[in-house]
Amino acid sequence: MIQSNTITKELDVYAIRQQFPALNRQVKGQPLVYFDNAATTQKPQVVIDALVDYYTNYNANVHRGIHTLAEEATAAFEASRDAARQFINAASREEIIFTRGTTEGINLVAFTWGRKNIKAGDEIIITEMEHHSNIVPWQLLCEEKGATLRVIPQLNGELLLDEYKKLLSSRTKLVSVVHVSNALGTVNPVEEIIKLAHQAGALVMIDGAQSSVHLDIDVQAMDCDFFAFSSHKVYGPTGIGVLYGKKHILEAMPPFQGGGEMIKEVSMLKTTFNDLPYKFEAGTPNIGDAVVLKAALDYVSKVGKEKIRNHEKELLAYATEQVQQIPGIRIIGSAAEKVSVLSFVIDKVHPQDIGILLDNRGIAVRTGHHCAQPLMFCFGIPGTIRASFAMYNTKEEVDKLIVGLQKALKMLL
Ligand SMILES: *Cc1c(COP(=O)(O)O)cnc(C)c1O
């Protein structure tokens, strides 16, 4: 039996939905059901308003001007850096580098720290459940340096830590691990992974693209050396993200791109570089979106991550239970610790066909390999159907998904 109960004790989902204008639109004549939140989240009105406000009232280049607009833009840009510092509990604002997103954050570390520190014979460890953006930069680096990429295997969506321990050695220079899998929802035990890596003398990079929106992030308690996340997955704008690095490590790293802003003094013979974090922020940054990131982070903190998490957990449990009752459906990834990502396959049915039929009913899910082809290979499947839930989703919407799946299967089988 399908039961509906949209109001949890904790979170007023109806009130939250009012704040996301995109949720009011119709798709194919039906109210939108947006279950592609692991790809990107919709934006609350405060975020949209903040972007309009910036371009309407104080658009100017940062750090260089002495006029009022430049001062206001700079203040807002730097306030956003402070908000990001607080959001992940970094020790200092110098450790917060604005990037285009998680992908650029990882590439920055590979390009600068990696180029300087990785030598022939060294090893970098990743996992089987990485997003392509935490695989390819390390493959490129290993190829260039004659280093070796090692991979921690997983079983049913959980990393095999005993295998990880066997991979660690004095050759290990870096361990780069996804905190939460975008394809399966698994929450990885990063604290233990980091501790073991440090004991082996390796640094650790955490891909926080998915964890930053669901979990409370404390980079100091976690003790990671680098942490990257993207604004657009935390209800903020696209085109901006954050790379965190421990100060002493960032200080020892060569710059990323060269240009304005990242320099102290330039002569034709020699250039001295700017202090952190500006050393890694060459050129005019994405000021507008950086400014707006603060509005998004403040919004999430105001609603309360724990409340959001409890609500999403409830949705995941409900959706998991409902989906399991449909014959022929197999859930992919059954880790004990999961966030609100539900990935599944259906016997004899191509995920894409389901995706199209669901879209006809206004339901947005993701189908395919989710930028994690090696992981799909492990499961022996080309891809999955993925429904990923956010703070504004309801049990009624899950019910619509279930009905949509049942109708689709009737047509396809
Ligand atoms: C989305 C995602 C990325 C890449 O983030 P971008 O915003 O596309 O740079 C990396 N890792 C994971 C786990 C992701 O979900």
Short mmCIF file of C-alpha atoms and ligand atoms in Angstrom, two decimals:
data_model
loop_
_atom_site.label_atom_id
_atom_site.label_comp_id
_atom_site.label_asym_id
_atom_site.label_seq_id
_atom_site.Cartn_x
_atom_site.Cartn_y
_atom_site.Cartn_z
CA MET A 1 0.00 0.00 0.00
CA ILE A 2 1.23 3.47 -0.86
CA GLN A 3 0.83 5.97 1.92
CA SER A 4 1.49 9.67 1.79
CA ASN A 5 2.67 11.89 4.55
CA THR A 6 4.62 14.91 3.44
CA ILE A 7 5.10 16.75 6.69
CA THR A 8 7.80 15.37 8.91
CA LYS A 9 8.04 16.41 12.53
CA GLU A 10 11.14 18.35 11.80
CA LEU A 11 11.00 20.08 8.45
CA ASP A 12 8.13 22.08 6.95
CA VAL A 13 8.52 20.83 3.41
CA TYR A 14 5.59 22.85 2.10
CA ALA A 15 7.11 26.09 3.34
CA ILE A 16 10.47 25.12 1.84
CA ARG A 17 8.90 24.32 -1.53
CA GLN A 18 7.45 27.83 -1.66
CA GLN A 19 10.99 29.16 -1.67
CA PHE A 20 12.06 27.27 -4.81
CA PRO A 21 10.33 28.86 -7.84
CA ALA A 22 11.43 26.10 -10.26
CA LEU A 23 9.30 23.63 -8.33
CA ASN A 24 6.19 25.51 -9.46
CA ARG A 25 6.69 24.76 -13.11
CA GLN A 26 5.02 22.08 -15.15
CA VAL A 27 6.76 19.53 -17.32
CA LYS A 28 4.75 17.81 -20.04
CA GLY A 29 1.60 19.17 -18.44
CA GLN A 30 2.41 17.74 -15.01
CA PRO A 31 3.88 19.38 -11.92
CA LEU A 32 7.65 18.94 -11.95
CA VAL A 33 9.00 16.17 -9.70
CA TYR A 34 12.70 16.92 -9.49
CA PHE A 35 14.73 13.88 -8.42
CA ASP A 36 18.04 14.77 -10.09
CA ASN A 37 19.50 16.56 -7.09
CA ALA A 38 22.79 14.68 -7.10
CA ALA A 39 23.47 16.23 -10.52
CA THR A 40 22.48 19.71 -9.41
CA THR A 41 20.01 21.20 -6.97
CA GLN A 42 17.31 23.79 -7.68
CA LYS A 43 17.87 27.27 -6.26
CA PRO A 44 15.90 29.05 -3.55
CA GLN A 45 14.59 32.57 -4.21
CA VAL A 46 17.20 34.08 -1.84
CA VAL A 47 19.95 32.76 -4.11
CA ILE A 48 18.29 34.06 -7.27
CA ASP A 49 17.67 37.42 -5.59
CA ALA A 50 21.27 37.68 -4.42
CA LEU A 51 22.53 37.25 -7.99
CA VAL A 52 20.17 39.92 -9.31
CA ASP A 53 21.13 42.20 -6.43
CA TYR A 54 24.83 41.86 -7.20
CA TYR A 55 24.49 42.70 -10.88
CA THR A 56 21.90 45.41 -10.20
CA ASN A 57 23.66 47.23 -7.42
CA TYR A 58 27.36 46.59 -6.88
CA ASN A 59 28.92 44.84 -9.85
CA ALA A 60 32.63 45.75 -9.93
CA ASN A 61 36.00 44.05 -10.11
CA VAL A 62 37.39 42.98 -6.77
CA HIS A 63 40.53 43.86 -4.78
CA ARG A 64 41.83 46.50 -7.17
CA GLY A 65 39.48 49.44 -7.05
CA ILE A 66 39.23 52.16 -4.46
CA HIS A 67 35.78 53.28 -5.54
CA THR A 68 32.65 52.40 -3.60
CA LEU A 69 31.33 49.69 -5.90
CA ALA A 70 34.69 47.90 -5.92
CA GLU A 71 34.81 48.06 -2.15
CA GLU A 72 31.32 46.65 -1.84
CA ALA A 73 31.99 43.85 -4.32
CA THR A 74 35.25 42.98 -2.57
CA ALA A 75 33.57 42.94 0.83
CA ALA A 76 30.81 40.63 -0.42
CA PHE A 77 33.29 38.37 -2.23
CA GLU A 78 35.43 38.01 0.89
CA ALA A 79 32.37 37.57 3.11
CA SER A 80 31.49 34.59 0.96
CA ARG A 81 34.93 33.14 1.54
CA ASP A 82 34.33 33.49 5.28
CA ALA A 83 30.97 31.74 4.91
CA ALA A 84 32.64 28.87 3.05
CA ARG A 85 35.32 28.64 5.74
CA GLN A 86 32.65 28.36 8.36
CA PHE A 87 30.59 25.88 6.33
CA ILE A 88 33.44 23.33 6.37
CA ASN A 89 35.08 24.59 9.57
CA ALA A 90 38.46 25.37 8.05
CA ALA A 91 40.97 26.95 10.44
CA SER A 92 41.56 30.06 8.35
CA ARG A 93 40.17 31.94 5.36
CA GLU A 94 43.53 31.64 3.59
CA GLU A 95 42.75 27.95 3.18
CA ILE A 96 39.63 28.67 1.09
CA ILE A 97 40.33 28.93 -2.64
CA PHE A 98 37.53 29.76 -5.05
CA THR A 99 37.39 27.45 -8.06
CA ARG A 100 34.88 26.66 -10.79
CA GLY A 101 33.81 23.57 -8.85
CA THR A 102 34.94 20.21 -7.55
CA THR A 103 36.48 19.23 -10.88
CA GLU A 104 38.70 22.28 -10.95
CA GLY A 105 39.62 21.83 -7.28
CA ILE A 106 40.88 18.30 -7.89
CA ASN A 107 42.68 19.33 -11.07
CA LEU A 108 44.33 22.21 -9.24
CA VAL A 109 45.80 19.82 -6.68
CA ALA A 110 46.90 17.36 -9.38
CA PHE A 111 48.46 20.11 -11.44
CA THR A 112 50.30 21.97 -8.69
CA TRP A 113 50.89 19.71 -5.68
CA GLY A 114 51.00 16.64 -7.92
CA ARG A 115 53.40 18.04 -10.49
CA LYS A 116 55.77 19.09 -7.74
CA ASN A 117 55.61 16.08 -5.47
CA ILE A 118 54.79 12.98 -7.50
CA LYS A 119 57.77 11.12 -8.93
CA ALA A 120 58.34 7.92 -10.90
CA GLY A 121 57.51 4.89 -8.77
CA ASP A 122 55.15 6.80 -6.47
CA GLU A 123 51.60 5.61 -5.95
CA ILE A 124 48.27 7.38 -5.75
CA ILE A 125 45.28 5.54 -4.32
CA ILE A 126 41.68 6.18 -5.35
CA THR A 127 38.59 3.97 -5.07
CA GLU A 128 36.37 2.01 -7.40
CA MET A 129 33.49 4.38 -6.75
CA GLU A 130 35.10 7.62 -7.90
CA HIS A 131 33.48 10.17 -10.16
CA HIS A 132 35.48 10.59 -13.39
CA SER A 133 36.72 13.93 -12.07
CA ASN A 134 38.58 12.09 -9.30
CA ILE A 135 40.03 9.51 -11.69
CA VAL A 136 41.18 11.25 -14.86
CA PRO A 137 43.36 14.01 -13.28
CA TRP A 138 45.31 11.33 -11.40
CA GLN A 139 45.61 9.13 -14.48
CA LEU A 140 47.04 12.07 -16.41
CA LEU A 141 49.45 12.86 -13.57
CA CYS A 142 50.57 9.24 -13.20
CA GLU A 143 51.15 8.96 -16.92
CA GLU A 144 53.22 12.11 -16.96
CA LYS A 145 55.31 11.13 -13.93
CA GLY A 146 55.59 7.37 -14.30
CA ALA A 147 53.60 6.90 -11.11
CA THR A 148 51.02 4.19 -10.46
CA LEU A 149 47.33 4.54 -9.74
CA ARG A 150 45.98 2.00 -7.23
CA VAL A 151 42.31 1.35 -6.61
CA ILE A 152 40.47 0.37 -3.41
CA PRO A 153 37.80 -2.18 -4.38
CA GLN A 154 34.22 -2.13 -3.12
CA LEU A 155 31.56 -4.75 -2.56
CA ASN A 156 27.86 -3.89 -2.86
CA GLY A 157 28.79 -0.24 -2.55
CA GLU A 158 31.06 -0.46 0.49
CA LEU A 159 34.82 0.03 0.33
CA LEU A 160 36.92 -2.95 1.39
CA LEU A 161 39.17 -1.37 4.01
CA ASP A 162 41.29 -4.47 4.46
CA GLU A 163 42.21 -4.23 0.79
CA TYR A 164 42.98 -0.54 1.29
CA LYS A 165 45.38 -1.38 4.12
CA LYS A 166 47.22 -3.77 1.80
CA LEU A 167 47.59 -1.07 -0.85
CA LEU A 168 49.15 1.45 1.52
CA SER A 169 52.94 1.57 1.58
CA SER A 170 55.84 3.98 1.70
CA ARG A 171 55.26 4.48 -2.04
CA THR A 172 51.81 5.93 -1.38
CA LYS A 173 51.95 9.71 -1.73
CA LEU A 174 48.29 10.59 -2.01
CA VAL A 175 44.93 9.00 -1.28
CA SER A 176 42.03 10.70 -3.06
CA VAL A 177 38.59 9.49 -2.08
CA VAL A 178 35.00 10.43 -2.67
CA HIS A 179 33.27 11.25 0.63
CA VAL A 180 29.80 10.31 -0.64
CA SER A 181 29.25 8.38 -3.88
CA ASN A 182 27.08 10.25 -6.36
CA ALA A 183 26.11 6.99 -8.06
CA LEU A 184 25.21 4.91 -4.98
CA GLY A 185 24.86 7.30 -2.08
CA THR A 186 27.45 5.46 0.03
CA VAL A 187 29.02 7.49 2.82
CA ASN A 188 32.63 6.38 3.00
CA PRO A 189 34.49 6.12 6.34
CA VAL A 190 36.84 8.96 5.45
CA GLU A 191 38.11 9.53 9.00
CA GLU A 192 39.59 6.05 9.09
CA ILE A 193 40.85 6.27 5.52
CA ILE A 194 42.60 9.54 6.37
CA LYS A 195 44.13 8.21 9.58
CA LEU A 196 45.57 5.18 7.83
CA ALA A 197 46.92 7.29 4.95
CA HIS A 198 48.63 9.67 7.33
CA GLN A 199 50.22 6.76 9.19
CA ALA A 200 51.69 5.71 5.85
CA GLY A 201 52.95 9.25 5.26
CA ALA A 202 50.48 10.08 2.47
CA LEU A 203 48.27 13.13 2.03
CA VAL A 204 44.51 12.82 1.53
CA MET A 205 42.19 14.62 -0.83
CA ILE A 206 38.43 14.34 -0.24
CA ASP A 207 35.93 14.81 -3.06
CA GLY A 208 33.13 16.53 -1.15
CA ALA A 209 30.84 17.22 -4.11
CA GLN A 210 28.04 15.12 -2.61
CA SER A 211 28.86 15.17 1.10
CA SER A 212 28.88 18.95 1.46
CA VAL A 213 25.12 19.19 0.97
CA HIS A 214 24.14 16.27 3.21
CA LEU A 215 26.70 15.96 6.00
CA ASP A 216 28.18 18.34 8.55
CA ILE A 217 31.66 18.99 7.26
CA ASP A 218 34.52 19.67 9.64
CA VAL A 219 37.77 19.52 7.73
CA GLN A 220 39.79 19.99 10.91
CA ALA A 221 38.18 17.10 12.74
CA MET A 222 38.35 14.99 9.57
CA ASP A 223 42.01 16.02 9.21
CA CYS A 224 41.94 15.82 5.40
CA ASP A 225 44.64 17.72 3.55
CA PHE A 226 42.40 18.85 0.69
CA PHE A 227 38.62 19.02 0.33
CA ALA A 228 36.71 20.16 -2.76
CA PHE A 229 33.05 20.93 -3.33
CA SER A 230 30.75 22.64 -5.84
CA SER A 231 28.28 25.40 -5.06
CA HIS A 232 25.63 24.17 -7.51
CA LYS A 233 25.10 20.94 -5.54
CA VAL A 234 24.52 22.94 -2.34
CA TYR A 235 21.61 25.02 -3.72
CA GLY A 236 24.02 27.68 -5.02
CA PRO A 237 24.91 28.89 -8.51
CA THR A 238 26.97 26.99 -11.08
CA GLY A 239 30.49 28.06 -11.97
CA ILE A 240 31.82 28.42 -8.43
CA GLY A 241 33.26 26.00 -5.93
CA VAL A 242 35.72 25.75 -3.12
CA LEU A 243 39.03 24.01 -2.67
CA TYR A 244 40.20 23.72 0.91
CA GLY A 245 43.82 22.89 1.63
CA LYS A 246 45.84 22.93 4.83
CA LYS A 247 47.72 26.21 4.96
CA HIS A 248 51.27 24.86 5.17
CA ILE A 249 50.62 22.54 2.23
CA LEU A 250 49.09 25.29 0.08
CA GLU A 251 52.00 27.57 0.93
CA ALA A 252 54.50 25.04 -0.37
CA MET A 253 52.59 24.47 -3.60
CA PRO A 254 53.46 26.25 -6.85
CA PRO A 255 50.70 28.41 -8.35
CA PHE A 256 48.07 27.01 -10.71
CA GLN A 257 47.43 29.56 -13.46
CA GLY A 258 49.45 32.72 -13.99
CA GLY A 259 47.97 36.16 -14.48
CA GLY A 260 46.55 39.08 -12.58
CA GLU A 261 45.59 38.83 -8.92
CA MET A 262 47.90 35.88 -8.17
CA ILE A 263 51.07 38.02 -8.22
CA LYS A 264 52.79 40.32 -5.78
CA GLU A 265 55.27 41.90 -8.13
CA VAL A 266 56.05 41.24 -11.77
CA SER A 267 59.17 42.20 -13.67
CA MET A 268 60.26 40.74 -16.99
CA LEU A 269 62.83 38.65 -15.13
CA LYS A 270 60.91 37.38 -12.14
CA THR A 271 57.51 37.30 -10.52
CA THR A 272 56.74 36.96 -6.84
CA PHE A 273 53.44 35.41 -5.96
CA ASN A 274 50.59 36.73 -3.90
CA ASP A 275 49.71 35.41 -0.44
CA LEU A 276 47.11 32.71 0.12
CA PRO A 277 44.48 32.26 -1.09
CA TYR A 278 45.04 34.71 -3.99
CA LYS A 279 48.09 32.82 -5.23
CA PHE A 280 45.65 30.27 -6.66
CA GLU A 281 43.06 32.72 -8.00
CA ALA A 282 44.52 34.11 -11.21
CA GLY A 283 42.50 36.60 -13.22
CA THR A 284 39.12 38.12 -12.50
CA PRO A 285 37.26 35.51 -10.49
CA ASN A 286 33.61 34.54 -10.89
CA ILE A 287 32.61 37.35 -8.54
CA GLY A 288 28.86 37.22 -8.98
CA ASP A 289 28.51 33.53 -8.29
CA ALA A 290 31.07 33.62 -5.48
CA VAL A 291 29.07 36.35 -3.76
CA VAL A 292 25.88 34.33 -4.14
CA LEU A 293 27.46 31.18 -2.72
CA LYS A 294 27.15 32.81 0.69
CA ALA A 295 23.39 33.18 0.24
CA ALA A 296 23.16 29.45 -0.54
CA LEU A 297 25.33 28.33 2.38
CA ASP A 298 23.50 30.63 4.78
CA TYR A 299 20.19 29.25 3.51
CA VAL A 300 21.23 25.64 4.09
CA SER A 301 22.57 26.45 7.55
CA LYS A 302 19.39 28.33 8.44
CA VAL A 303 17.13 25.45 7.45
CA GLY A 304 19.53 23.20 9.33
CA LYS A 305 21.53 20.34 7.92
CA GLU A 306 20.37 17.89 10.54
CA LYS A 307 16.72 18.57 9.79
CA ILE A 308 17.41 18.27 6.08
CA ARG A 309 19.26 15.02 6.66
CA ASN A 310 16.46 13.52 8.74
CA HIS A 311 13.89 14.45 6.13
CA GLU A 312 15.98 13.03 3.28
CA LYS A 313 16.67 9.88 5.27
CA GLU A 314 12.95 9.37 5.69
CA LEU A 315 12.39 9.85 1.96
CA LEU A 316 15.16 7.39 1.13
CA ALA A 317 13.77 4.74 3.47
CA TYR A 318 10.28 5.21 2.08
CA ALA A 319 11.40 5.18 -1.57
CA THR A 320 13.64 2.15 -0.99
CA GLU A 321 10.80 0.21 0.55
CA GLN A 322 8.37 1.15 -2.24
CA VAL A 323 10.79 0.49 -5.09
CA GLN A 324 11.70 -2.91 -3.69
CA GLN A 325 8.09 -4.01 -4.03
CA ILE A 326 8.16 -3.62 -7.80
CA PRO A 327 9.06 -6.99 -9.34
CA GLY A 328 12.26 -7.07 -11.38
CA ILE A 329 13.83 -4.02 -9.71
CA ARG A 330 17.28 -4.41 -8.20
CA ILE A 331 18.77 -1.66 -6.03
CA ILE A 332 22.44 -0.98 -6.76
CA GLY A 333 24.48 -0.11 -3.71
CA SER A 334 23.33 -1.31 -0.32
CA ALA A 335 25.84 0.33 1.99
CA ALA A 336 24.86 0.64 5.64
CA GLU A 337 25.66 4.36 5.56
CA LYS A 338 23.89 6.13 2.73
CA VAL A 339 22.56 9.55 1.82
CA SER A 340 19.39 10.08 -0.19
CA VAL A 341 20.49 8.50 -3.46
CA LEU A 342 18.50 5.56 -4.80
CA SER A 343 20.11 3.78 -7.75
CA PHE A 344 18.45 0.80 -9.37
CA VAL A 345 18.20 -1.33 -12.48
CA ILE A 346 15.27 -3.26 -13.88
CA ASP A 347 15.53 -6.66 -15.56
CA LYS A 348 15.27 -6.51 -19.34
CA VAL A 349 14.72 -2.74 -19.37
CA HIS A 350 17.16 -0.06 -20.48
CA PRO A 351 17.48 2.75 -17.90
CA GLN A 352 17.12 5.38 -20.61
CA ASP A 353 13.67 4.10 -21.64
CA ILE A 354 12.51 4.50 -18.05
CA GLY A 355 14.00 7.98 -17.91
CA ILE A 356 12.07 9.07 -20.99
CA LEU A 357 8.77 7.59 -19.79
CA LEU A 358 9.18 9.21 -16.36
CA ASP A 359 9.95 12.58 -17.99
CA ASN A 360 6.66 12.28 -19.86
CA ARG A 361 5.04 12.34 -16.42
CA GLY A 362 7.09 15.35 -15.29
CA ILE A 363 9.51 13.25 -13.21
CA ALA A 364 13.20 14.08 -13.56
CA VAL A 365 15.61 11.25 -12.72
CA ARG A 366 19.12 10.59 -13.97
CA THR A 367 19.89 7.53 -16.06
CA GLY A 368 23.27 6.27 -17.21
CA HIS A 369 26.70 5.78 -15.68
CA HIS A 370 26.65 8.95 -13.51
CA CYS A 371 30.25 9.79 -14.49
CA ALA A 372 31.35 6.60 -12.71
CA GLN A 373 31.90 4.13 -15.53
CA PRO A 374 34.47 1.99 -13.66
CA LEU A 375 31.93 1.52 -10.85
CA MET A 376 29.20 0.50 -13.29
CA PHE A 377 31.68 -1.97 -14.76
CA CYS A 378 32.14 -3.52 -11.29
CA PHE A 379 28.43 -4.13 -11.08
CA GLY A 380 28.38 -5.48 -14.63
CA ILE A 381 25.84 -2.91 -15.77
CA PRO A 382 26.00 -0.02 -18.25
CA GLY A 383 24.18 2.31 -15.91
CA THR A 384 21.35 2.78 -13.43
CA ILE A 385 18.22 4.80 -12.89
CA ARG A 386 18.98 7.23 -10.08
CA ALA A 387 16.54 9.18 -7.97
CA SER A 388 18.28 11.56 -5.60
CA PHE A 389 16.30 13.52 -3.03
CA ALA A 390 16.72 17.02 -1.66
CA MET A 391 15.19 18.98 1.20
CA TYR A 392 12.19 20.04 -0.93
CA ASN A 393 11.10 16.57 -2.06
CA THR A 394 8.03 14.86 -0.59
CA LYS A 395 6.63 11.39 -0.10
CA GLU A 396 3.84 12.33 -2.51
CA GLU A 397 6.49 12.81 -5.15
CA VAL A 398 7.98 9.41 -4.32
CA ASP A 399 4.50 7.97 -4.80
CA LYS A 400 4.39 9.57 -8.25
CA LEU A 401 7.71 7.95 -9.05
CA ILE A 402 6.41 4.55 -8.00
CA VAL A 403 3.27 4.92 -10.12
CA GLY A 404 5.41 6.18 -13.00
CA LEU A 405 7.67 3.15 -12.74
CA GLN A 406 4.72 0.75 -12.63
CA LYS A 407 3.13 2.37 -15.69
CA ALA A 408 6.45 2.39 -17.55
CA LEU A 409 7.00 -1.30 -16.86
CA LYS A 410 3.53 -2.12 -18.09
CA MET A 411 4.39 -0.44 -21.37
CA LEU A 412 7.88 -1.90 -21.74
CA LEU A 413 7.47 -5.48 -20.59
C1 LIG B 1 29.33 16.34 -9.31
C2 LIG B 1 30.48 15.61 -8.79
C3 LIG B 1 31.79 15.95 -9.14
C4 LIG B 1 32.09 17.02 -10.12
O1 LIG B 1 31.60 18.24 -9.72
P1 LIG B 1 31.53 19.45 -10.76
O2 LIG B 1 30.62 20.43 -10.10
O3 LIG B 1 30.96 18.89 -12.03
O4 LIG B 1 32.90 19.96 -10.95
C5 LIG B 1 32.81 15.22 -8.57
N1 LIG B 1 32.57 14.24 -7.71
C6 LIG B 1 31.33 13.89 -7.35
C7 LIG B 1 31.14 12.79 -6.36
C8 LIG B 1 30.25 14.55 -7.88
O5 LIG B 1 29.02 14.20 -7.52
#
